[in-house]
CSV table of C-alpha atoms and ligand atoms in Angstrom, one decimal:
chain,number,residue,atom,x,y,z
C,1,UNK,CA,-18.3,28.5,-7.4
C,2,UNK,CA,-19.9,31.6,-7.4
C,3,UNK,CA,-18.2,34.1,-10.2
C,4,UNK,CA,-16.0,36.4,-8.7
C,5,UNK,CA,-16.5,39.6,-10.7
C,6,UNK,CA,-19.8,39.9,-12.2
C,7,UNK,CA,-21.3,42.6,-14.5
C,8,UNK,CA,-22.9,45.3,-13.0
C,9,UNK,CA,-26.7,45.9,-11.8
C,10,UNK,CA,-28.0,48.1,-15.0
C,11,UNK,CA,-29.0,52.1,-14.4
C,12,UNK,CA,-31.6,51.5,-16.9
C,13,UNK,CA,-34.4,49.3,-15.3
C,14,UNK,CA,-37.3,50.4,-12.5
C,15,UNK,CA,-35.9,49.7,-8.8
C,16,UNK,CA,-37.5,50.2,-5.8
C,17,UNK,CA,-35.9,53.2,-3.7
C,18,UNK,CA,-35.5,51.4,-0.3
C,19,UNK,CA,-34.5,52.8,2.9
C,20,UNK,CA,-30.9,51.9,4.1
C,21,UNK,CA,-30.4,51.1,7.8
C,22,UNK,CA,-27.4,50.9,10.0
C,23,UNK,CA,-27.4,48.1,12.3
C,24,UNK,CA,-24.7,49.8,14.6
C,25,UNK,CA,-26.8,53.1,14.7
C,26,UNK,CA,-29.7,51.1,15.4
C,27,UNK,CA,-28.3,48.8,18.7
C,28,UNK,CA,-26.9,52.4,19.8
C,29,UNK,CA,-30.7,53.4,20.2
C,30,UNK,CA,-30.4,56.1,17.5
C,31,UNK,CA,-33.7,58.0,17.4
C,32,UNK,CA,-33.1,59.1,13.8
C,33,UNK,CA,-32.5,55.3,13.0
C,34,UNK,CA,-34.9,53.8,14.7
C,35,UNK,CA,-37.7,56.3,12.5
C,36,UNK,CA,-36.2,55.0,9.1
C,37,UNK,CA,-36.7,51.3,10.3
C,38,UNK,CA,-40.4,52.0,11.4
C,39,UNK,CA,-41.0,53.7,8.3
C,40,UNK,CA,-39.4,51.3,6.0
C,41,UNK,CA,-41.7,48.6,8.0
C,42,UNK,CA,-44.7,50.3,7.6
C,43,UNK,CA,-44.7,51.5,4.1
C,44,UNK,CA,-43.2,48.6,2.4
C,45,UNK,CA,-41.8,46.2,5.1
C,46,UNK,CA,-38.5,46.0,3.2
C,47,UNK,CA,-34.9,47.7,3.3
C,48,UNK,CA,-31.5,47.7,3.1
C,49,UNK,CA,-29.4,46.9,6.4
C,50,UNK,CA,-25.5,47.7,6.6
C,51,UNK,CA,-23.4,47.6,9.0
C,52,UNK,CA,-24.6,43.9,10.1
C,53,UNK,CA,-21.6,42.4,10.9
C,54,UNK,CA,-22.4,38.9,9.2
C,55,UNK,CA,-20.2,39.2,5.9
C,56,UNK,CA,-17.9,36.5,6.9
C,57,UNK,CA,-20.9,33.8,8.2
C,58,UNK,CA,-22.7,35.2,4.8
C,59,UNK,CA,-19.6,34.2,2.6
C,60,UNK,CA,-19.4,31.2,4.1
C,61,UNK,CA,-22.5,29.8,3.5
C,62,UNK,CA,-22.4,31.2,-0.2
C,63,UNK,CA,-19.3,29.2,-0.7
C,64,UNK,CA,-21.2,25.9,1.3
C,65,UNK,CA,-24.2,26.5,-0.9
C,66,UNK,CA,-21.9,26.1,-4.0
C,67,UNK,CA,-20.7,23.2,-3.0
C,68,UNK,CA,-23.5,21.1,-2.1
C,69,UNK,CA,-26.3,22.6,-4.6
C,70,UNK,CA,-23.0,21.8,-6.9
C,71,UNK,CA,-23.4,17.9,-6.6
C,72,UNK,CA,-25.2,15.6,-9.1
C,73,UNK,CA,-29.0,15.8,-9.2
C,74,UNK,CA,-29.4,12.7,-8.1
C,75,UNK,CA,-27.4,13.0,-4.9
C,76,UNK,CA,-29.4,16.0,-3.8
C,77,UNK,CA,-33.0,14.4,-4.5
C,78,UNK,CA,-31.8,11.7,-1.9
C,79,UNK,CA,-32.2,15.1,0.9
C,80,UNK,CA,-35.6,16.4,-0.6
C,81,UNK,CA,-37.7,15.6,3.0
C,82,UNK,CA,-41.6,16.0,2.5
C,83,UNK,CA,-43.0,20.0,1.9
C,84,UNK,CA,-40.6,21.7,3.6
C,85,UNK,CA,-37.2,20.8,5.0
C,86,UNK,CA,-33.5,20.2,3.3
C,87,UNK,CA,-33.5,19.8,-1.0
C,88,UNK,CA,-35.9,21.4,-3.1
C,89,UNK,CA,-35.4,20.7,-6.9
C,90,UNK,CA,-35.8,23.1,-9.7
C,91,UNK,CA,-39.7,23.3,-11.1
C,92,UNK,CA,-41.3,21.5,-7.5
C,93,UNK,CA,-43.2,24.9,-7.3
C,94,UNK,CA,-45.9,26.7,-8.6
C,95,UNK,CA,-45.0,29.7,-9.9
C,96,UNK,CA,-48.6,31.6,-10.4
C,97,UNK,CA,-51.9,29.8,-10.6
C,98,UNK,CA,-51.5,28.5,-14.0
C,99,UNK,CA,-49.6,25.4,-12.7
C,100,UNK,CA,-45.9,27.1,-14.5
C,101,UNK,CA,-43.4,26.0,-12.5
C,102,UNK,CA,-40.1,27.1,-10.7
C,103,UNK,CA,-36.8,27.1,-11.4
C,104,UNK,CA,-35.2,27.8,-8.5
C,105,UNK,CA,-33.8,24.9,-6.1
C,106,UNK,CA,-32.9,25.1,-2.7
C,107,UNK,CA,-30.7,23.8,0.5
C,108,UNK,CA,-32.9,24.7,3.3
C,109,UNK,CA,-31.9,24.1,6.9
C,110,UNK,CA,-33.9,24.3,10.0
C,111,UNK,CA,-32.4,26.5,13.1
C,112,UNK,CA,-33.2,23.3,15.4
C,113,UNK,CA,-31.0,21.3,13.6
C,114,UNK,CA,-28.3,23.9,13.3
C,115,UNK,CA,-28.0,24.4,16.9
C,116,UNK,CA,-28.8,21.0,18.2
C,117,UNK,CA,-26.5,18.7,16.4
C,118,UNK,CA,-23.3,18.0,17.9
C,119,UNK,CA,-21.6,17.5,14.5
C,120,UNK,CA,-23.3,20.7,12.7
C,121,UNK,CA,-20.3,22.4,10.6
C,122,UNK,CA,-18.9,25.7,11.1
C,123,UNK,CA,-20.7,27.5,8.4
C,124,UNK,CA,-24.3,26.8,9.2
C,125,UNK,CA,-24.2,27.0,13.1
C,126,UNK,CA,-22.3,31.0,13.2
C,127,UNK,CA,-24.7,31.8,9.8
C,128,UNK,CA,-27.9,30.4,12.2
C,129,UNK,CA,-26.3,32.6,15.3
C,130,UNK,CA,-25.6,35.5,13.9
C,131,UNK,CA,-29.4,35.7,11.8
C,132,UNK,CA,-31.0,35.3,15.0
C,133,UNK,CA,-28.9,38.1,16.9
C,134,UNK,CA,-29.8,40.5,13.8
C,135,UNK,CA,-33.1,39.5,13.6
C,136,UNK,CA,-34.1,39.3,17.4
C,137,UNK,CA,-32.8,43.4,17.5
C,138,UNK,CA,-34.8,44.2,14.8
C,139,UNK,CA,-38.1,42.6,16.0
C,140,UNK,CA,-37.1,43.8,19.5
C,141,UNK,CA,-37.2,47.5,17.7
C,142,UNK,CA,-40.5,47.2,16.4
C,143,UNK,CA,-42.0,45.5,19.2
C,144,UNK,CA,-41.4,48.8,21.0
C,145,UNK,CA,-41.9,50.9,18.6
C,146,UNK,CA,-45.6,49.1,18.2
C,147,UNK,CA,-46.3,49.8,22.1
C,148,UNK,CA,-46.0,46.2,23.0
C,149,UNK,CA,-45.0,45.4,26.6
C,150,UNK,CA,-41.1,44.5,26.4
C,151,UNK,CA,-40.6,41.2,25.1
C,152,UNK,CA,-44.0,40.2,23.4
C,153,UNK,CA,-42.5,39.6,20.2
C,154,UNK,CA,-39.1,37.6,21.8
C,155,UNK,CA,-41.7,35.3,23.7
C,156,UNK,CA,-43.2,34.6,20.1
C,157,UNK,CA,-39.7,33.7,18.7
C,158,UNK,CA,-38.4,31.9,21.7
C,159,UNK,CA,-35.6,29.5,20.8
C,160,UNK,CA,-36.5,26.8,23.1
C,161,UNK,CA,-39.7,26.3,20.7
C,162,UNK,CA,-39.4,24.4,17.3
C,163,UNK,CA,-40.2,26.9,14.8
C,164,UNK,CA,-40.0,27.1,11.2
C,165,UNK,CA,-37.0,29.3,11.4
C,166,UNK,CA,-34.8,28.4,8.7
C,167,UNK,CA,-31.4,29.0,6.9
C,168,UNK,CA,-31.6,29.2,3.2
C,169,UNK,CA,-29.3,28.4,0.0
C,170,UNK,CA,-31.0,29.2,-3.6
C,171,UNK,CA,-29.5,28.9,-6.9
C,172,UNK,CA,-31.6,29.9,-9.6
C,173,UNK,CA,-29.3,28.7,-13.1
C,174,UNK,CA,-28.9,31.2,-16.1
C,175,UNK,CA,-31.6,30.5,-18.5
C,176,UNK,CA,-30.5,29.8,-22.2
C,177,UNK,CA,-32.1,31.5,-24.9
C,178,UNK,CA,-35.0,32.8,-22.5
C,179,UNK,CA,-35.8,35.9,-22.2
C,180,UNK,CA,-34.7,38.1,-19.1
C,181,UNK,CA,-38.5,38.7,-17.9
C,182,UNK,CA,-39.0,34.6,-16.6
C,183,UNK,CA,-40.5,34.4,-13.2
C,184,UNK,CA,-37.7,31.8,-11.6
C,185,UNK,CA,-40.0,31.8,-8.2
C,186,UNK,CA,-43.6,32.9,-8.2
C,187,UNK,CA,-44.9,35.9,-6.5
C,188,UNK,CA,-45.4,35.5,-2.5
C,189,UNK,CA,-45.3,37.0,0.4
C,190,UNK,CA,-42.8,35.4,3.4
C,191,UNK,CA,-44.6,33.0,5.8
C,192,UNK,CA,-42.8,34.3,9.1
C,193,UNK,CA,-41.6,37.1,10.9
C,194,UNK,CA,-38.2,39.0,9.3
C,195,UNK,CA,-36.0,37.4,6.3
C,196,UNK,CA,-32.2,38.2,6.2
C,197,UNK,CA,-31.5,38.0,2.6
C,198,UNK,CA,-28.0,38.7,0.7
C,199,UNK,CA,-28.5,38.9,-3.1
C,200,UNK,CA,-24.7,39.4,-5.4
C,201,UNK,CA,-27.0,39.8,-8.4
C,202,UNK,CA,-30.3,41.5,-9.3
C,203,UNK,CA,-33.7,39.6,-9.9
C,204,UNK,CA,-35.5,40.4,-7.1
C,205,UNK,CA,-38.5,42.1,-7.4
C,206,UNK,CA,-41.2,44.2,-5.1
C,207,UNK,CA,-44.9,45.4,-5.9
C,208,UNK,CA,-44.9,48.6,-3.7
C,209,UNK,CA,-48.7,49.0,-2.4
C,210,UNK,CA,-50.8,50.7,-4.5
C,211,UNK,CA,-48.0,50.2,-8.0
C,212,UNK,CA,-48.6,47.6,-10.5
C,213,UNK,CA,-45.2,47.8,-11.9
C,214,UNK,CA,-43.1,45.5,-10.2
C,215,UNK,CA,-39.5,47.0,-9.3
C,216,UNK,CA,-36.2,45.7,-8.7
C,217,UNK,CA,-34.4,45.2,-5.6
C,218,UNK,CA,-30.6,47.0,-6.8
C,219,UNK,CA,-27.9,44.5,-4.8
C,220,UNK,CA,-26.0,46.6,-2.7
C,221,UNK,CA,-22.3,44.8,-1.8
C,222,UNK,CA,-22.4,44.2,2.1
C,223,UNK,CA,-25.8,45.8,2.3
C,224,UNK,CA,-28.4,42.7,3.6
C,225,UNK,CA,-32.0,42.8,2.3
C,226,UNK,CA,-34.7,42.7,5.1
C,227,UNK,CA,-38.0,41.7,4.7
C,228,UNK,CA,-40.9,41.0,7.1
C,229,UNK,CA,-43.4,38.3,6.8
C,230,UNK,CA,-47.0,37.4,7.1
C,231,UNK,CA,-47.0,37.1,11.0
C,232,UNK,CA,-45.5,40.1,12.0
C,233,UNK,CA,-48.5,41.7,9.5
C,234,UNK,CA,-51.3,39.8,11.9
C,235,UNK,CA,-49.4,40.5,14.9
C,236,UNK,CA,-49.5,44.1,14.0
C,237,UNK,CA,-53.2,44.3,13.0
C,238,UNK,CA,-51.6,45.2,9.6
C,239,UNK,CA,-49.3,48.5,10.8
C,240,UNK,CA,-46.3,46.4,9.3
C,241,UNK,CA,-46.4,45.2,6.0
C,242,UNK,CA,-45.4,42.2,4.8
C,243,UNK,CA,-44.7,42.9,1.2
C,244,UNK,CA,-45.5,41.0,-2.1
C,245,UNK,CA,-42.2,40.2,-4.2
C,246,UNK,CA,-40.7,37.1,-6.5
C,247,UNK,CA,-37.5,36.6,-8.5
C,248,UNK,CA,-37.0,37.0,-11.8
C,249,UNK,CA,-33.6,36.4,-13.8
C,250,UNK,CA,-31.9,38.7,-13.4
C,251,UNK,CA,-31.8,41.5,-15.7
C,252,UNK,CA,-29.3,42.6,-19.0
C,253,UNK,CA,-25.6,41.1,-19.0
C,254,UNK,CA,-26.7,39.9,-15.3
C,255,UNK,CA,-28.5,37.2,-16.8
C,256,UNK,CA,-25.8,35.4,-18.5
C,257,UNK,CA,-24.9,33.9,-14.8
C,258,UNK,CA,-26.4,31.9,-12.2
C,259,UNK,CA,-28.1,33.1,-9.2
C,260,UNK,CA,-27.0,32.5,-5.7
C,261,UNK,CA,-29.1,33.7,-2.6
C,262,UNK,CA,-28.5,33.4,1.4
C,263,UNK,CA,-31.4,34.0,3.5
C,264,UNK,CA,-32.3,33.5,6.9
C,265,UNK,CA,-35.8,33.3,7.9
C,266,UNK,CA,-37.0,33.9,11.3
C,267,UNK,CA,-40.6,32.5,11.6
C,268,UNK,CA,-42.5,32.0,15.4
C,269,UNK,CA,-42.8,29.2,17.4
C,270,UNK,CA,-45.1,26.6,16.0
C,271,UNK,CA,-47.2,26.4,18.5
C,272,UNK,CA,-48.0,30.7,18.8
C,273,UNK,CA,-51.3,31.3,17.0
C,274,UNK,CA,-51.4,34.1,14.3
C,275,UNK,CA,-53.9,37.1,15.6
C,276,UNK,CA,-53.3,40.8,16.6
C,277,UNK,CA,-51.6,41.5,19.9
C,278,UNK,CA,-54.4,43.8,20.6
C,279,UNK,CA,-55.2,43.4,24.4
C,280,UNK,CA,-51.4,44.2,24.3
C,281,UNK,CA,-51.0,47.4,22.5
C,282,UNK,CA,-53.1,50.3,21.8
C,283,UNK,CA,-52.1,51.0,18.5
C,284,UNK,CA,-52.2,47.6,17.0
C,285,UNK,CA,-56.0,47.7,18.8
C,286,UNK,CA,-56.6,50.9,17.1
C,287,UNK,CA,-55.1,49.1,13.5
C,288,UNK,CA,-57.5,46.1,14.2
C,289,UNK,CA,-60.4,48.3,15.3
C,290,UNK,CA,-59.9,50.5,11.3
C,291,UNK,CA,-59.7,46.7,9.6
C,292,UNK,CA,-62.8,45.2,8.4
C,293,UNK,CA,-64.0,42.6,11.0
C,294,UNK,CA,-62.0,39.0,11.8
C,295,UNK,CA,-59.1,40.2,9.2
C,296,UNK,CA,-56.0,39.4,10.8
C,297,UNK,CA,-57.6,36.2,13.3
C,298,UNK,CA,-56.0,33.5,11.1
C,299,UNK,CA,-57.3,30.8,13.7
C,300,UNK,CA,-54.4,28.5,12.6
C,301,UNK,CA,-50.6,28.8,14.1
C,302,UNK,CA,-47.7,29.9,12.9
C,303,UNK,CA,-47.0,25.8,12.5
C,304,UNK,CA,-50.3,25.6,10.7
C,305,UNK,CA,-49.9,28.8,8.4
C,306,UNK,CA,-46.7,27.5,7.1
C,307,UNK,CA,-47.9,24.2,6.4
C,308,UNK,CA,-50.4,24.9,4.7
C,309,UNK,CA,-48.7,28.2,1.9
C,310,UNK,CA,-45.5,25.1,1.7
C,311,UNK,CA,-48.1,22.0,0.4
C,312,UNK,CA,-50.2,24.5,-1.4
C,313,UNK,CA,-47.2,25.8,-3.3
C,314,UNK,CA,-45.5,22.3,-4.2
C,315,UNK,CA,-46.5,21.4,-8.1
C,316,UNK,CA,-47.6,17.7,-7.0
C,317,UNK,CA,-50.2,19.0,-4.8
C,318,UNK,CA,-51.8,20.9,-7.6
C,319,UNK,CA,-55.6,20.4,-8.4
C,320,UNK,CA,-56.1,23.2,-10.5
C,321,UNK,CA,-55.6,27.0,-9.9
C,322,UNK,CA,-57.5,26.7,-6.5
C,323,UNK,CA,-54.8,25.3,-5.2
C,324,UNK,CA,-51.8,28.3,-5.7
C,325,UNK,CA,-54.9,30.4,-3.9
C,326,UNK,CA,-55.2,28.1,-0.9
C,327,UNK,CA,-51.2,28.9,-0.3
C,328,UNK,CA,-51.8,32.6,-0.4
C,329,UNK,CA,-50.8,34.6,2.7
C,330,UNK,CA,-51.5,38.0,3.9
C,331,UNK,CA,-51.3,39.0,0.2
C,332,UNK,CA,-54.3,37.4,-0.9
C,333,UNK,CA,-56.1,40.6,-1.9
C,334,UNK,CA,-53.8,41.7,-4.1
C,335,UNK,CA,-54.3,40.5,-7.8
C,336,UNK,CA,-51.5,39.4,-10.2
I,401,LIG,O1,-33.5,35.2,-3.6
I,401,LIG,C1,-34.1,36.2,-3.3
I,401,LIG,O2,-33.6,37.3,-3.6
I,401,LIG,C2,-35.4,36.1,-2.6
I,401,LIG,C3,-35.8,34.7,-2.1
I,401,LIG,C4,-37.2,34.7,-1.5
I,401,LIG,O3,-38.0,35.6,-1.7
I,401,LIG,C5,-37.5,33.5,-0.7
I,401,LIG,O4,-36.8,32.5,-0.7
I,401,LIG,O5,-38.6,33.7,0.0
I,402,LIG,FE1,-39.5,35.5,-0.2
């Protein structure tokens, strides 16, 4: 189970100052609001939401992730499922180019299957439900605020399409005698659109553009942790940002326990190819017309993308550092 009173985040370490948005303020159309999220999407493409209204579907899938990442090893390993979907054991990634592994492991559970199965629990269906009403608002938001026609983004994300969307648990277990600055899951950016990401203890960690001191993500009790991912970045022509960050274990007397994550990913339909919406917006034509030519045409789909970062990232596929750089995403340029 996951400790009930933990010791606090430390003053004493480099965080990254992020914006803090309220969900109610933003559904309301606040103007004010609305200007935080754009910024926070532009300049760093991560911040704080309150006021999301998921605490209880969050719990319970905290408390459903302790349990079934709780069994024996060898129960779990029967659920790993090629690249991608259900277990993920400790050390089956790369964690830089070197071929050092992970040591996170992971319940991972697609939206498809949340929705469609008759016998789908109570936890994982409301968590899937209430991700995708938090998530759809906030892409809805940007997709206006980027001049696209009303719904352009939506019809990217429609549910009807199989999509990499995904519900995630992640335990990453106190190290012994290691010290606090181990990478527990390598450096990336997120494959998909907007993650929804609650964190009870510190460890995450963002490179703000143009830093090369990575900084801390401080856990903020009912505050979630958004993120957006490489496609929304191509969509855009680059005006959002889809940011660079990793977990490390987490830092001082935090370290002493394990490390449990929720995060709901919201990735588009398999089928949508990754490019700029340009002939849809002026300023993401404007973005792409600034970019050096061909930079956000991926050619591939969103299917396609994520296929190819999840193999290229899985240890057993490695042939040598080549192979962490063919899994790279938008963050390829940046050097780490
Ligand atoms: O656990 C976290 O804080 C972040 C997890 C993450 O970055 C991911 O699963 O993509
Ligand atoms: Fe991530």
């Amino acid at each position: 189970m996951v400790a009930l009173t933990l010791p606090a985040f430390p003053d004493d370490v480099p965080v990254a100052p992020l914006h803090v948005i309220d969900y109610t303020r933003l559904k309301a159309g606040d103007e004010h609001e609305i200007e935080s999220l754009w910024a926070a999407a532009t300049e760093i493409g991560f911040w704080y939401l309150k006021n999301h209204g998921a605490d209880e579907e969050v719990n319970a899938m905290f408390d459903l992730g302790a349990k079934t990442l709780g069994l024996p090893l060898e129960e779990k390993m029967k659920f790993e499922q090629g690249d991608w979907l259900s277990y993920k054991h400790a050390g089956a990634y790369a964690a830089d180019a070197t071929g050092a592994t992970d040591s996170v492991e992971f319940l991972n559970v697609s939206k498809d299957d949340a929705l469609a199965y008759p016998e789908m629990d109570d936890v994982l269906r409301p968590f899937v439900r209430k991700s995708m009403e938090v998530n759809e608002t906030l892409i809805g938001i940007l997709n206006d605020c980027l001049g696209l026609p009303r719904g352009a983004l939506a019809a990217r994300h429609s549910l009807e399409e199989h999509s990499g969307s995904e519900a995630r648990c992640i335990k990453a277990p106190r190290l012994q005698n290691v010290s606090s600055d181990r990478v527990t899951l390598g450096a990336h950016t997120d494959f998909g659109s907007l993650s929804f990401l609650h964190n009870r203890l510190g460890g995450l960690q963002v490179l703000p553009p143009g830093m090369d001191e990575w900084k801390y993500v401080r856990p903020i009790p009912g505050h979630a942790v958004c993120n957006l991912g490489d496609a929304m970045a191509i969509f855009s022509g680059g005006i959002l940002r889809s940011n660079l960050h990793r977990i490390m274990s987490p830092p001082k007397a935090q370290a002493a326990y394990d490390r449990w994550s929720i995060v709901y990913f919201t990735r588009p339909g398999n089928s949508i190819v990754l490019e700029p919406l340009s002939d849809q917006s002026a300023l993401i034509a404007e973005a792409v017309s600034k970019a050096s030519e061909g930079k956000y045409n991926t050619g591939v789909t969103a299917g396609e993308w994520f296929q190819r970062r999840v193999s290229n990232v899985r240890i057993k596929n490695r042939k040598g550092p080549e192979t962490w750089y063919q899994g790279r995403g938008t963050e390829h340029n940046i050097i780490v």
